[in-house]
């Protein structure tokens, strides 16, 4: 942390020196935090995780599509099930009809 | 006249106690004050000193105030003492006592920063771990959804075939009903016709039978 010695610049007021010191310190703190963030590799890890997630977006959309199709298929199956049930019941009547006809 | 101006200035500016200064000093002071006087009082030299121009500094007549009862003074005294922000730089001094300014202890700051860095790293790792677990689950979900979808599609196709075949029952019943209706309509007519025929050629009454031999 290079802090410039203020003695050579005694022409300035103490206020000027103070503001200069403050700006210097704040710059140093900013550099320090940047180094800490870079050293912790948090950005890289989180970036990688986000990229993986984005690649799954395609899979998620495909699944959603399949689920919607499945919903449609269930309605079809429902219709078919009802039709089969009705006709199975009707087949009994059919037997009676046939016997009646053949009498 | 110069003398009167000097006396005037002496009386007004220099307090009475300082009149015992050395001759040189007083002369210097007088010269200085004369210069001042020449700029401040541009009056003619022959002006006499009047009573109004003489200023006398004397002791005040105000009674002594008890300073410790004043609330402002008490508040001033309550302010804690503090060091200046930039220690080592005293205003007015050309070179400070020691060129060392107040700095932080580097080792401790380093430890602090390293600890913070480690904390951030751990947090990022935890989050990334959870995200990767989610990604795995999503992949599994996708596979299972696909499997289910294919099963359901097969089943739907099979049941469509069954339903289509079962519909034949319906058609059969419709046909049978039509047959029945037709027979019901035609049998009386046939019997009527049969009755009109001579008895030798009358056919037997019409019944539906199962033909066991269809040759």
PDB file of C-alpha atoms in Angstrom:
ATOM      1  CA  UNK A   1       0.000   0.000   0.000  1.00  0.00           C
ATOM      2  CA  UNK A   2       1.928   3.001  -1.239  1.00  0.00           C
ATOM      3  CA  UNK A   3       0.910   6.040   0.721  1.00  0.00           C
ATOM      4  CA  UNK A   4       2.604   9.099  -0.665  1.00  0.00           C
ATOM      5  CA  UNK A   5       4.308  11.072   2.077  1.00  0.00           C
ATOM      6  CA  UNK A   6       2.566  14.385   2.387  1.00  0.00           C
ATOM      7  CA  UNK A   7       5.538  16.281   3.739  1.00  0.00           C
ATOM      8  CA  UNK A   8       6.885  17.421   0.383  1.00  0.00           C
ATOM      9  CA  UNK A   9       3.586  19.043  -0.445  1.00  0.00           C
ATOM     10  CA  UNK A  10       3.268  21.381   2.400  1.00  0.00           C
ATOM     11  CA  UNK A  11       1.811  24.074   0.233  1.00  0.00           C
ATOM     12  CA  UNK A  12      -1.609  22.385   0.486  1.00  0.00           C
ATOM     13  CA  UNK A  13      -3.907  22.692   3.410  1.00  0.00           C
ATOM     14  CA  UNK A  14      -4.510  19.869   5.862  1.00  0.00           C
ATOM     15  CA  UNK A  15      -7.931  19.492   4.361  1.00  0.00           C
ATOM     16  CA  UNK A  16      -6.433  18.842   0.976  1.00  0.00           C
ATOM     17  CA  UNK A  17      -3.999  16.347   2.447  1.00  0.00           C
ATOM     18  CA  UNK A  18      -6.831  14.602   4.263  1.00  0.00           C
ATOM     19  CA  UNK A  19      -9.005  14.296   1.165  1.00  0.00           C
ATOM     20  CA  UNK A  20      -6.046  13.004  -0.784  1.00  0.00           C
ATOM     21  CA  UNK A  21      -5.322  10.425   1.893  1.00  0.00           C
ATOM     22  CA  UNK A  22      -8.979   9.383   1.962  1.00  0.00           C
ATOM     23  CA  UNK A  23      -9.124   8.913  -1.797  1.00  0.00           C
ATOM     24  CA  UNK A  24      -5.883   6.961  -1.668  1.00  0.00           C
ATOM     25  CA  UNK A  25      -7.215   4.699   1.084  1.00  0.00           C
ATOM     26  CA  UNK A  26     -10.512   4.104  -0.671  1.00  0.00           C
ATOM     27  CA  UNK A  27      -8.681   3.163  -3.862  1.00  0.00           C
ATOM     28  CA  UNK A  28      -6.560   0.719  -1.919  1.00  0.00           C
ATOM     29  CA  UNK A  29      -9.596  -0.813  -0.260  1.00  0.00           C
ATOM     30  CA  UNK A  30     -11.274  -1.260  -3.631  1.00  0.00           C
ATOM     31  CA  UNK A  31      -8.205  -3.015  -5.009  1.00  0.00           C
ATOM     32  CA  UNK A  32      -8.058  -5.210  -1.917  1.00  0.00           C
ATOM     33  CA  UNK A  33     -11.693  -6.292  -2.206  1.00  0.00           C
ATOM     34  CA  UNK A  34     -11.228  -7.036  -5.889  1.00  0.00           C
ATOM     35  CA  UNK A  35      -8.278  -9.232  -5.037  1.00  0.00           C
ATOM     36  CA  UNK A  36     -10.248 -11.019  -2.310  1.00  0.00           C
ATOM     37  CA  UNK A  37     -13.123 -11.710  -4.690  1.00  0.00           C
ATOM     38  CA  UNK A  38     -10.768 -12.925  -7.368  1.00  0.00           C
ATOM     39  CA  UNK A  39      -8.928 -15.128  -4.905  1.00  0.00           C
ATOM     40  CA  UNK A  40     -12.088 -16.773  -3.634  1.00  0.00           C
ATOM     41  CA  UNK A  41     -12.996 -17.901  -7.176  1.00  0.00           C
ATOM     42  CA  UNK A  42     -16.648 -17.394  -6.310  1.00  0.00           C
ATOM     43  CA  UNK A  43     -17.329 -15.736  -9.645  1.00  0.00           C
ATOM     44  CA  UNK A  44     -15.940 -18.657 -11.608  1.00  0.00           C
ATOM     45  CA  UNK A  45     -17.821 -21.288  -9.623  1.00  0.00           C
ATOM     46  CA  UNK A  46     -21.117 -19.476  -9.797  1.00  0.00           C
ATOM     47  CA  UNK A  47     -20.619 -18.740 -13.482  1.00  0.00           C
ATOM     48  CA  UNK A  48     -20.058 -22.427 -14.176  1.00  0.00           C
ATOM     49  CA  UNK A  49     -23.139 -23.391 -12.193  1.00  0.00           C
ATOM     50  CA  UNK A  50     -25.237 -20.847 -14.080  1.00  0.00           C
ATOM     51  CA  UNK A  51     -23.966 -22.141 -17.418  1.00  0.00           C
ATOM     52  CA  UNK A  52     -24.865 -25.729 -16.478  1.00  0.00           C
ATOM     53  CA  UNK A  53     -28.320 -24.600 -15.497  1.00  0.00           C
ATOM     54  CA  UNK A  54     -28.819 -22.800 -18.770  1.00  0.00           C
ATOM     55  CA  UNK A  55     -27.890 -25.951 -20.686  1.00  0.00           C
ATOM     56  CA  UNK A  56     -30.665 -27.804 -18.939  1.00  0.00           C
ATOM     57  CA  UNK A  57     -33.217 -25.286 -20.132  1.00  0.00           C
ATOM     58  CA  UNK A  58     -33.610 -27.271 -23.327  1.00  0.00           C
ATOM     59  CA  UNK A  59     -34.302 -30.462 -21.379  1.00  0.00           C
ATOM     60  CA  UNK A  60     -36.817 -28.663 -19.194  1.00  0.00           C
ATOM     61  CA  UNK A  61     -38.746 -27.390 -22.207  1.00  0.00           C
ATOM     62  CA  UNK A  62     -38.782 -30.849 -23.741  1.00  0.00           C
ATOM     63  CA  UNK A  63     -40.149 -32.336 -20.527  1.00  0.00           C
ATOM     64  CA  UNK A  64     -42.828 -29.687 -20.331  1.00  0.00           C
ATOM     65  CA  UNK A  65     -43.842 -30.453 -23.889  1.00  0.00           C
ATOM     66  CA  UNK A  66     -44.023 -34.175 -23.164  1.00  0.00           C
ATOM     67  CA  UNK A  67     -46.118 -33.560 -20.086  1.00  0.00           C
ATOM     68  CA  UNK A  68     -48.583 -31.502 -22.056  1.00  0.00           C
ATOM     69  CA  UNK A  69     -48.864 -34.262 -24.674  1.00  0.00           C
ATOM     70  CA  UNK A  70     -49.401 -36.761 -21.891  1.00  0.00           C
ATOM     71  CA  UNK A  71     -52.295 -34.693 -20.616  1.00  0.00           C
ATOM     72  CA  UNK A  72     -53.905 -34.849 -24.049  1.00  0.00           C
ATOM     73  CA  UNK A  73     -53.299 -38.609 -24.215  1.00  0.00           C
ATOM     74  CA  UNK A  74     -55.044 -39.068 -20.864  1.00  0.00           C
ATOM     75  CA  UNK A  75     -58.160 -37.409 -22.222  1.00  0.00           C
ATOM     76  CA  UNK A  76     -58.075 -39.685 -25.259  1.00  0.00           C
ATOM     77  CA  UNK A  77     -57.682 -42.713 -23.030  1.00  0.00           C
ATOM     78  CA  UNK A  78     -60.603 -41.524 -20.981  1.00  0.00           C
ATOM     79  CA  UNK A  79     -62.837 -41.379 -24.039  1.00  0.00           C
ATOM     80  CA  UNK A  80     -61.724 -44.809 -25.145  1.00  0.00           C
ATOM     81  CA  UNK A  81     -62.290 -46.268 -21.715  1.00  0.00           C
ATOM     82  CA  UNK A  82     -65.819 -44.879 -21.632  1.00  0.00           C
ATOM     83  CA  UNK A  83     -66.566 -46.223 -25.100  1.00  0.00           C
ATOM     84  CA  UNK A  84     -65.264 -49.670 -24.227  1.00  0.00           C
ATOM     85  CA  UNK A  85     -67.271 -49.761 -21.024  1.00  0.00           C
ATOM     86  CA  UNK A  86     -70.465 -48.809 -22.778  1.00  0.00           C
ATOM     87  CA  UNK A  87     -70.016 -51.351 -25.470  1.00  0.00           C
ATOM     88  CA  UNK A  88     -69.153 -54.107 -23.040  1.00  0.00           C
ATOM     89  CA  UNK A  89     -72.386 -53.465 -21.206  1.00  0.00           C
ATOM     90  CA  UNK A  90     -74.220 -53.405 -24.460  1.00  0.00           C
ATOM     91  CA  UNK A  91     -72.808 -56.763 -25.469  1.00  0.00           C
ATOM     92  CA  UNK A  92     -75.039 -58.437 -22.883  1.00  0.00           C
ATOM     93  CA  UNK A  93     -78.111 -56.917 -24.505  1.00  0.00           C
ATOM     94  CA  UNK A  94     -76.752 -58.085 -27.781  1.00  0.00           C
ATOM     95  CA  UNK A  95     -76.744 -61.676 -26.570  1.00  0.00           C
ATOM     96  CA  UNK A  96     -80.379 -61.382 -25.557  1.00  0.00           C
ATOM     97  CA  UNK A  97     -81.232 -59.732 -28.856  1.00  0.00           C
ATOM     98  CA  UNK A  98     -79.631 -62.555 -30.769  1.00  0.00           C
ATOM     99  CA  UNK A  99     -81.449 -65.252 -28.820  1.00  0.00           C
ATOM    100  CA  UNK A 100     -84.716 -63.392 -29.288  1.00  0.00           C
ATOM    101  CA  UNK A 101     -84.104 -63.165 -32.985  1.00  0.00           C
ATOM    102  CA  UNK A 102     -83.348 -66.822 -33.330  1.00  0.00           C
ATOM    103  CA  UNK A 103     -86.433 -67.928 -31.480  1.00  0.00           C
TER     104      UNK A 103
ATOM    105  CA  UNK B   1       4.405  67.559  13.039  1.00  0.00           C
ATOM    106  CA  UNK B   2       6.083  64.250  13.365  1.00  0.00           C
ATOM    107  CA  UNK B   3       6.362  64.430  17.105  1.00  0.00           C
ATOM    108  CA  UNK B   4       2.662  64.817  17.619  1.00  0.00           C
ATOM    109  CA  UNK B   5       1.913  61.980  15.224  1.00  0.00           C
ATOM    110  CA  UNK B   6       4.348  59.752  17.016  1.00  0.00           C
ATOM    111  CA  UNK B   7       2.914  60.567  20.391  1.00  0.00           C
ATOM    112  CA  UNK B   8      -0.578  60.012  19.089  1.00  0.00           C
ATOM    113  CA  UNK B   9       0.286  56.636  17.715  1.00  0.00           C
ATOM    114  CA  UNK B  10       2.230  55.629  20.801  1.00  0.00           C
ATOM    115  CA  UNK B  11      -0.661  56.437  23.025  1.00  0.00           C
ATOM    116  CA  UNK B  12      -3.218  54.721  20.894  1.00  0.00           C
ATOM    117  CA  UNK B  13      -1.502  51.537  19.756  1.00  0.00           C
ATOM    118  CA  UNK B  14       1.191  50.743  22.243  1.00  0.00           C
ATOM    119  CA  UNK B  15      -0.233  49.945  25.712  1.00  0.00           C
ATOM    120  CA  UNK B  16       1.276  51.888  28.534  1.00  0.00           C
ATOM    121  CA  UNK B  17       3.188  48.886  29.954  1.00  0.00           C
ATOM    122  CA  UNK B  18       5.218  48.454  26.797  1.00  0.00           C
ATOM    123  CA  UNK B  19       6.666  51.902  26.819  1.00  0.00           C
ATOM    124  CA  UNK B  20       9.655  50.564  28.694  1.00  0.00           C
ATOM    125  CA  UNK B  21      10.971  48.698  25.624  1.00  0.00           C
ATOM    126  CA  UNK B  22      14.519  49.117  24.469  1.00  0.00           C
ATOM    127  CA  UNK B  23      15.321  52.092  22.332  1.00  0.00           C
ATOM    128  CA  UNK B  24      16.012  50.079  19.209  1.00  0.00           C
ATOM    129  CA  UNK B  25      12.865  48.069  19.503  1.00  0.00           C
ATOM    130  CA  UNK B  26      10.777  51.087  20.112  1.00  0.00           C
ATOM    131  CA  UNK B  27      12.356  52.790  17.161  1.00  0.00           C
ATOM    132  CA  UNK B  28      11.597  49.800  14.957  1.00  0.00           C
ATOM    133  CA  UNK B  29       8.102  49.681  16.275  1.00  0.00           C
ATOM    134  CA  UNK B  30       7.719  53.354  15.744  1.00  0.00           C
ATOM    135  CA  UNK B  31       8.983  53.088  12.195  1.00  0.00           C
ATOM    136  CA  UNK B  32       6.630  50.286  11.510  1.00  0.00           C
ATOM    137  CA  UNK B  33       3.802  52.108  13.084  1.00  0.00           C
ATOM    138  CA  UNK B  34       4.704  55.221  11.239  1.00  0.00           C
ATOM    139  CA  UNK B  35       4.443  53.285   8.016  1.00  0.00           C
ATOM    140  CA  UNK B  36       1.116  52.022   9.165  1.00  0.00           C
ATOM    141  CA  UNK B  37       0.155  55.438  10.258  1.00  0.00           C
ATOM    142  CA  UNK B  38       1.121  56.911   6.964  1.00  0.00           C
ATOM    143  CA  UNK B  39      -1.351  54.602   5.267  1.00  0.00           C
ATOM    144  CA  UNK B  40      -4.056  54.642   7.903  1.00  0.00           C
ATOM    145  CA  UNK B  41      -4.134  58.332   8.804  1.00  0.00           C
ATOM    146  CA  UNK B  42      -3.480  60.380   5.764  1.00  0.00           C
ATOM    147  CA  UNK B  43      -4.083  63.564   7.737  1.00  0.00           C
ATOM    148  CA  UNK B  44      -1.766  66.581   7.560  1.00  0.00           C
ATOM    149  CA  UNK B  45       1.211  66.459   9.955  1.00  0.00           C
ATOM    150  CA  UNK B  46       0.141  69.565  11.801  1.00  0.00           C
ATOM    151  CA  UNK B  47      -2.926  67.968  13.338  1.00  0.00           C
ATOM    152  CA  UNK B  48      -2.974  68.206  17.086  1.00  0.00           C
ATOM    153  CA  UNK B  49      -3.997  65.330  19.246  1.00  0.00           C
ATOM    154  CA  UNK B  50      -7.490  65.672  20.487  1.00  0.00           C
ATOM    155  CA  UNK B  51      -9.075  63.984  23.430  1.00  0.00           C
ATOM    156  CA  UNK B  52     -11.261  61.914  21.099  1.00  0.00           C
ATOM    157  CA  UNK B  53      -8.298  60.296  19.351  1.00  0.00           C
ATOM    158  CA  UNK B  54      -6.656  58.971  22.473  1.00  0.00           C
ATOM    159  CA  UNK B  55      -7.575  55.429  23.304  1.00  0.00           C
ATOM    160  CA  UNK B  56      -6.720  54.124  26.711  1.00  0.00           C
ATOM    161  CA  UNK B  57      -6.686  50.465  27.566  1.00  0.00           C
ATOM    162  CA  UNK B  58      -7.759  49.907  31.118  1.00  0.00           C
ATOM    163  CA  UNK B  59      -9.100  47.094  33.270  1.00  0.00           C
ATOM    164  CA  UNK B  60     -12.654  46.080  32.590  1.00  0.00           C
ATOM    165  CA  UNK B  61     -15.423  46.748  35.000  1.00  0.00           C
ATOM    166  CA  UNK B  62     -17.268  43.463  34.379  1.00  0.00           C
ATOM    167  CA  UNK B  63     -17.645  41.138  37.346  1.00  0.00           C
ATOM    168  CA  UNK B  64     -15.952  37.751  37.164  1.00  0.00           C
ATOM    169  CA  UNK B  65     -18.300  35.070  35.835  1.00  0.00           C
ATOM    170  CA  UNK B  66     -18.265  31.657  37.358  1.00  0.00           C
ATOM    171  CA  UNK B  67     -17.293  29.694  34.314  1.00  0.00           C
ATOM    172  CA  UNK B  68     -18.159  26.254  35.642  1.00  0.00           C
ATOM    173  CA  UNK B  69     -21.886  26.962  35.881  1.00  0.00           C
ATOM    174  CA  UNK B  70     -22.220  27.765  32.214  1.00  0.00           C
ATOM    175  CA  UNK B  71     -23.947  24.865  30.399  1.00  0.00           C
ATOM    176  CA  UNK B  72     -22.056  25.611  27.203  1.00  0.00           C
ATOM    177  CA  UNK B  73     -18.732  25.378  29.005  1.00  0.00           C
ATOM    178  CA  UNK B  74     -19.771  22.104  30.606  1.00  0.00           C
ATOM    179  CA  UNK B  75     -20.746  20.738  27.229  1.00  0.00           C
ATOM    180  CA  UNK B  76     -17.461  21.812  25.777  1.00  0.00           C
ATOM    181  CA  UNK B  77     -15.659  20.025  28.584  1.00  0.00           C
ATOM    182  CA  UNK B  78     -17.662  16.876  27.944  1.00  0.00           C
ATOM    183  CA  UNK B  79     -16.335  16.550  24.421  1.00  0.00           C
ATOM    184  CA  UNK B  80     -13.775  13.750  24.473  1.00  0.00           C
ATOM    185  CA  UNK B  81     -10.296  14.483  23.375  1.00  0.00           C
ATOM    186  CA  UNK B  82      -9.211  12.968  20.117  1.00  0.00           C
ATOM    187  CA  UNK B  83      -6.159  12.768  18.010  1.00  0.00           C
ATOM    188  CA  UNK B  84      -5.955  14.455  14.655  1.00  0.00           C
ATOM    189  CA  UNK B  85      -6.706  12.296  11.653  1.00  0.00           C
ATOM    190  CA  UNK B  86      -3.287  12.626  10.095  1.00  0.00           C
ATOM    191  CA  UNK B  87      -0.994  12.081  13.017  1.00  0.00           C
ATOM    192  CA  UNK B  88       2.545  13.093  12.515  1.00  0.00           C
ATOM    193  CA  UNK B  89       1.662  16.115  10.449  1.00  0.00           C
ATOM    194  CA  UNK B  90       1.333  19.048  12.772  1.00  0.00           C
ATOM    195  CA  UNK B  91       0.332  22.203  11.022  1.00  0.00           C
ATOM    196  CA  UNK B  92       3.017  24.793  11.054  1.00  0.00           C
ATOM    197  CA  UNK B  93       5.896  22.386  11.381  1.00  0.00           C
ATOM    198  CA  UNK B  94       8.145  21.979   8.421  1.00  0.00           C
ATOM    199  CA  UNK B  95       9.185  18.423   9.307  1.00  0.00           C
ATOM    200  CA  UNK B  96       7.013  16.154  11.437  1.00  0.00           C
ATOM    201  CA  UNK B  97       8.401  14.433  14.488  1.00  0.00           C
ATOM    202  CA  UNK B  98       8.590  11.070  12.803  1.00  0.00           C
ATOM    203  CA  UNK B  99       7.777  10.499   9.195  1.00  0.00           C
ATOM    204  CA  UNK B 100       5.788   7.456  10.180  1.00  0.00           C
ATOM    205  CA  UNK B 101       2.046   7.918   9.798  1.00  0.00           C
ATOM    206  CA  UNK B 102      -0.578   5.788  11.490  1.00  0.00           C
ATOM    207  CA  UNK B 103      -1.022   2.563   9.576  1.00  0.00           C
ATOM    208  CA  UNK B 104      -2.935  -0.646  10.067  1.00  0.00           C
ATOM    209  CA  UNK B 105      -1.229  -3.797  11.202  1.00  0.00           C
ATOM    210  CA  UNK B 106      -0.684  -5.620   7.933  1.00  0.00           C
ATOM    211  CA  UNK B 107      -0.612  -9.147   9.348  1.00  0.00           C
ATOM    212  CA  UNK B 108      -4.008  -8.898  10.995  1.00  0.00           C
ATOM    213  CA  UNK B 109      -5.555  -7.272   7.970  1.00  0.00           C
ATOM    214  CA  UNK B 110      -4.149 -10.079   5.858  1.00  0.00           C
ATOM    215  CA  UNK B 111      -5.674 -12.676   8.157  1.00  0.00           C
ATOM    216  CA  UNK B 112      -9.009 -10.913   8.005  1.00  0.00           C
ATOM    217  CA  UNK B 113      -8.968 -10.789   4.229  1.00  0.00           C
ATOM    218  CA  UNK B 114      -7.937 -14.413   3.933  1.00  0.00           C
ATOM    219  CA  UNK B 115     -10.735 -15.484   6.265  1.00  0.00           C
ATOM    220  CA  UNK B 116     -13.263 -13.493   4.221  1.00  0.00           C
ATOM    221  CA  UNK B 117     -11.903 -14.998   1.047  1.00  0.00           C
ATOM    222  CA  UNK B 118     -12.259 -18.489   2.483  1.00  0.00           C
ATOM    223  CA  UNK B 119     -15.808 -17.712   3.552  1.00  0.00           C
ATOM    224  CA  UNK B 120     -16.758 -16.527   0.077  1.00  0.00           C
ATOM    225  CA  UNK B 121     -15.167 -19.581  -1.441  1.00  0.00           C
ATOM    226  CA  UNK B 122     -17.137 -21.909   0.818  1.00  0.00           C
ATOM    227  CA  UNK B 123     -20.400 -20.150   0.109  1.00  0.00           C
ATOM    228  CA  UNK B 124     -19.782 -20.271  -3.631  1.00  0.00           C
ATOM    229  CA  UNK B 125     -18.917 -23.965  -3.410  1.00  0.00           C
ATOM    230  CA  UNK B 126     -22.087 -24.743  -1.484  1.00  0.00           C
ATOM    231  CA  UNK B 127     -24.239 -22.898  -3.978  1.00  0.00           C
ATOM    232  CA  UNK B 128     -22.504 -24.518  -6.941  1.00  0.00           C
ATOM    233  CA  UNK B 129     -22.920 -27.942  -5.338  1.00  0.00           C
ATOM    234  CA  UNK B 130     -26.647 -27.421  -4.866  1.00  0.00           C
ATOM    235  CA  UNK B 131     -26.998 -26.163  -8.411  1.00  0.00           C
ATOM    236  CA  UNK B 132     -25.220 -29.217  -9.790  1.00  0.00           C
ATOM    237  CA  UNK B 133     -27.474 -31.481  -7.724  1.00  0.00           C
ATOM    238  CA  UNK B 134     -30.484 -29.703  -9.199  1.00  0.00           C
ATOM    239  CA  UNK B 135     -29.081 -30.160 -12.690  1.00  0.00           C
ATOM    240  CA  UNK B 136     -28.735 -33.905 -12.058  1.00  0.00           C
ATOM    241  CA  UNK B 137     -32.288 -34.104 -10.785  1.00  0.00           C
ATOM    242  CA  UNK B 138     -33.533 -32.249 -13.821  1.00  0.00           C
ATOM    243  CA  UNK B 139     -31.803 -34.734 -16.097  1.00  0.00           C
ATOM    244  CA  UNK B 140     -33.313 -37.658 -14.191  1.00  0.00           C
ATOM    245  CA  UNK B 141     -36.736 -36.050 -14.328  1.00  0.00           C
ATOM    246  CA  UNK B 142     -36.396 -35.536 -18.037  1.00  0.00           C
ATOM    247  CA  UNK B 143     -35.555 -39.197 -18.609  1.00  0.00           C
ATOM    248  CA  UNK B 144     -38.412 -40.463 -16.454  1.00  0.00           C
ATOM    249  CA  UNK B 145     -40.872 -38.092 -18.109  1.00  0.00           C
ATOM    250  CA  UNK B 146     -39.794 -39.352 -21.502  1.00  0.00           C
ATOM    251  CA  UNK B 147     -40.191 -42.985 -20.410  1.00  0.00           C
ATOM    252  CA  UNK B 148     -43.666 -42.337 -19.022  1.00  0.00           C
ATOM    253  CA  UNK B 149     -44.648 -40.516 -22.144  1.00  0.00           C
ATOM    254  CA  UNK B 150     -43.589 -43.368 -24.384  1.00  0.00           C
ATOM    255  CA  UNK B 151     -45.472 -45.898 -22.209  1.00  0.00           C
ATOM    256  CA  UNK B 152     -48.596 -43.819 -22.330  1.00  0.00           C
ATOM    257  CA  UNK B 153     -48.354 -43.392 -26.045  1.00  0.00           C
ATOM    258  CA  UNK B 154     -48.138 -47.175 -26.566  1.00  0.00           C
ATOM    259  CA  UNK B 155     -51.045 -47.758 -24.272  1.00  0.00           C
ATOM    260  CA  UNK B 156     -53.093 -45.169 -26.043  1.00  0.00           C
ATOM    261  CA  UNK B 157     -52.456 -46.814 -29.386  1.00  0.00           C
ATOM    262  CA  UNK B 158     -53.442 -50.260 -28.076  1.00  0.00           C
ATOM    263  CA  UNK B 159     -56.587 -48.986 -26.473  1.00  0.00           C
ATOM    264  CA  UNK B 160     -57.512 -47.167 -29.629  1.00  0.00           C
ATOM    265  CA  UNK B 161     -57.414 -50.506 -31.429  1.00  0.00           C
ATOM    266  CA  UNK B 162     -59.500 -52.184 -28.718  1.00  0.00           C
ATOM    267  CA  UNK B 163     -62.013 -49.431 -28.754  1.00  0.00           C
ATOM    268  CA  UNK B 164     -62.300 -49.654 -32.487  1.00  0.00           C
ATOM    269  CA  UNK B 165     -62.971 -53.371 -32.283  1.00  0.00           C
ATOM    270  CA  UNK B 166     -65.458 -52.963 -29.500  1.00  0.00           C
ATOM    271  CA  UNK B 167     -67.288 -50.457 -31.612  1.00  0.00           C
ATOM    272  CA  UNK B 168     -68.150 -53.413 -33.819  1.00  0.00           C
ATOM    273  CA  UNK B 169     -70.460 -54.540 -31.035  1.00  0.00           C
ATOM    274  CA  UNK B 170     -72.371 -51.360 -31.518  1.00  0.00           C
ATOM    275  CA  UNK B 171     -72.548 -51.850 -35.230  1.00  0.00           C
ATOM    276  CA  UNK B 172     -73.623 -55.430 -34.727  1.00  0.00           C
ATOM    277  CA  UNK B 173     -76.453 -54.397 -32.482  1.00  0.00           C
ATOM    278  CA  UNK B 174     -77.578 -51.833 -34.995  1.00  0.00           C
ATOM    279  CA  UNK B 175     -77.547 -54.450 -37.725  1.00  0.00           C
ATOM    280  CA  UNK B 176     -79.418 -56.929 -35.557  1.00  0.00           C
ATOM    281  CA  UNK B 177     -82.040 -54.339 -34.785  1.00  0.00           C
ATOM    282  CA  UNK B 178     -82.455 -53.697 -38.454  1.00  0.00           C
ATOM    283  CA  UNK B 179     -82.740 -57.422 -39.088  1.00  0.00           C
ATOM    284  CA  UNK B 180     -85.303 -57.713 -36.371  1.00  0.00           C
ATOM    285  CA  UNK B 181     -87.305 -54.869 -37.770  1.00  0.00           C
ATOM    286  CA  UNK B 182     -87.099 -56.312 -41.236  1.00  0.00           C
ATOM    287  CA  UNK B 183     -88.209 -59.703 -40.046  1.00  0.00           C
ATOM    288  CA  UNK B 184     -91.011 -58.288 -38.001  1.00  0.00           C
ATOM    289  CA  UNK B 185     -92.232 -56.493 -41.042  1.00  0.00           C
ATOM    290  CA  UNK B 186     -91.824 -59.304 -43.536  1.00  0.00           C
ATOM    291  CA  UNK B 187     -92.971 -62.304 -41.460  1.00  0.00           C
ATOM    292  CA  UNK B 188     -96.671 -61.234 -41.319  1.00  0.00           C
ATOM    293  CA  UNK B 189     -96.604 -60.576 -45.042  1.00  0.00           C
ATOM    294  CA  UNK B 190     -95.061 -63.953 -45.649  1.00  0.00           C
ATOM    295  CA  UNK B 191     -97.654 -65.642 -43.495  1.00  0.00           C
ATOM    296  CA  UNK B 192    -100.352 -63.819 -45.304  1.00  0.00           C
ATOM    297  CA  UNK B 193     -98.996 -64.936 -48.597  1.00  0.00           C
ATOM    298  CA  UNK B 194     -98.601 -68.426 -47.244  1.00  0.00           C
ATOM    299  CA  UNK B 195    -102.204 -68.482 -46.137  1.00  0.00           C
ATOM    300  CA  UNK B 196    -103.312 -67.474 -49.601  1.00  0.00           C
ATOM    301  CA  UNK B 197    -101.503 -70.423 -51.101  1.00  0.00           C
ATOM    302  CA  UNK B 198    -103.364 -73.761 -51.389  1.00  0.00           C
ATOM    303  CA  UNK B 199    -102.723 -75.961 -48.432  1.00  0.00           C
ATOM    304  CA  UNK B 200    -100.632 -78.447 -50.332  1.00  0.00           C
ATOM    305  CA  UNK B 201     -98.041 -75.853 -51.157  1.00  0.00           C
ATOM    306  CA  UNK B 202     -97.973 -73.988 -47.887  1.00  0.00           C
ATOM    307  CA  UNK B 203     -94.593 -73.639 -46.389  1.00  0.00           C
ATOM    308  CA  UNK B 204     -93.894 -74.243 -42.734  1.00  0.00           C
ATOM    309  CA  UNK B 205     -94.055 -71.176 -40.460  1.00  0.00           C
ATOM    310  CA  UNK B 206     -90.987 -69.039 -40.708  1.00  0.00           C
ATOM    311  CA  UNK B 207     -88.466 -69.221 -37.873  1.00  0.00           C
ATOM    312  CA  UNK B 208     -84.858 -68.255 -37.696  1.00  0.00           C
ATOM    313  CA  UNK B 209     -82.688 -71.270 -37.052  1.00  0.00           C
ATOM    314  CA  UNK B 210     -79.057 -71.841 -36.746  1.00  0.00           C
ATOM    315  CA  UNK B 211     -77.941 -73.795 -39.752  1.00  0.00           C
ATOM    316  CA  UNK B 212     -75.614 -76.443 -38.614  1.00  0.00           C
ATOM    317  CA  UNK B 213     -74.595 -77.493 -42.049  1.00  0.00           C
ATOM    318  CA  UNK B 214     -74.088 -74.769 -44.488  1.00  0.00           C
ATOM    319  CA  UNK B 215     -73.199 -76.891 -47.499  1.00  0.00           C
TER     320      UNK B 215
END
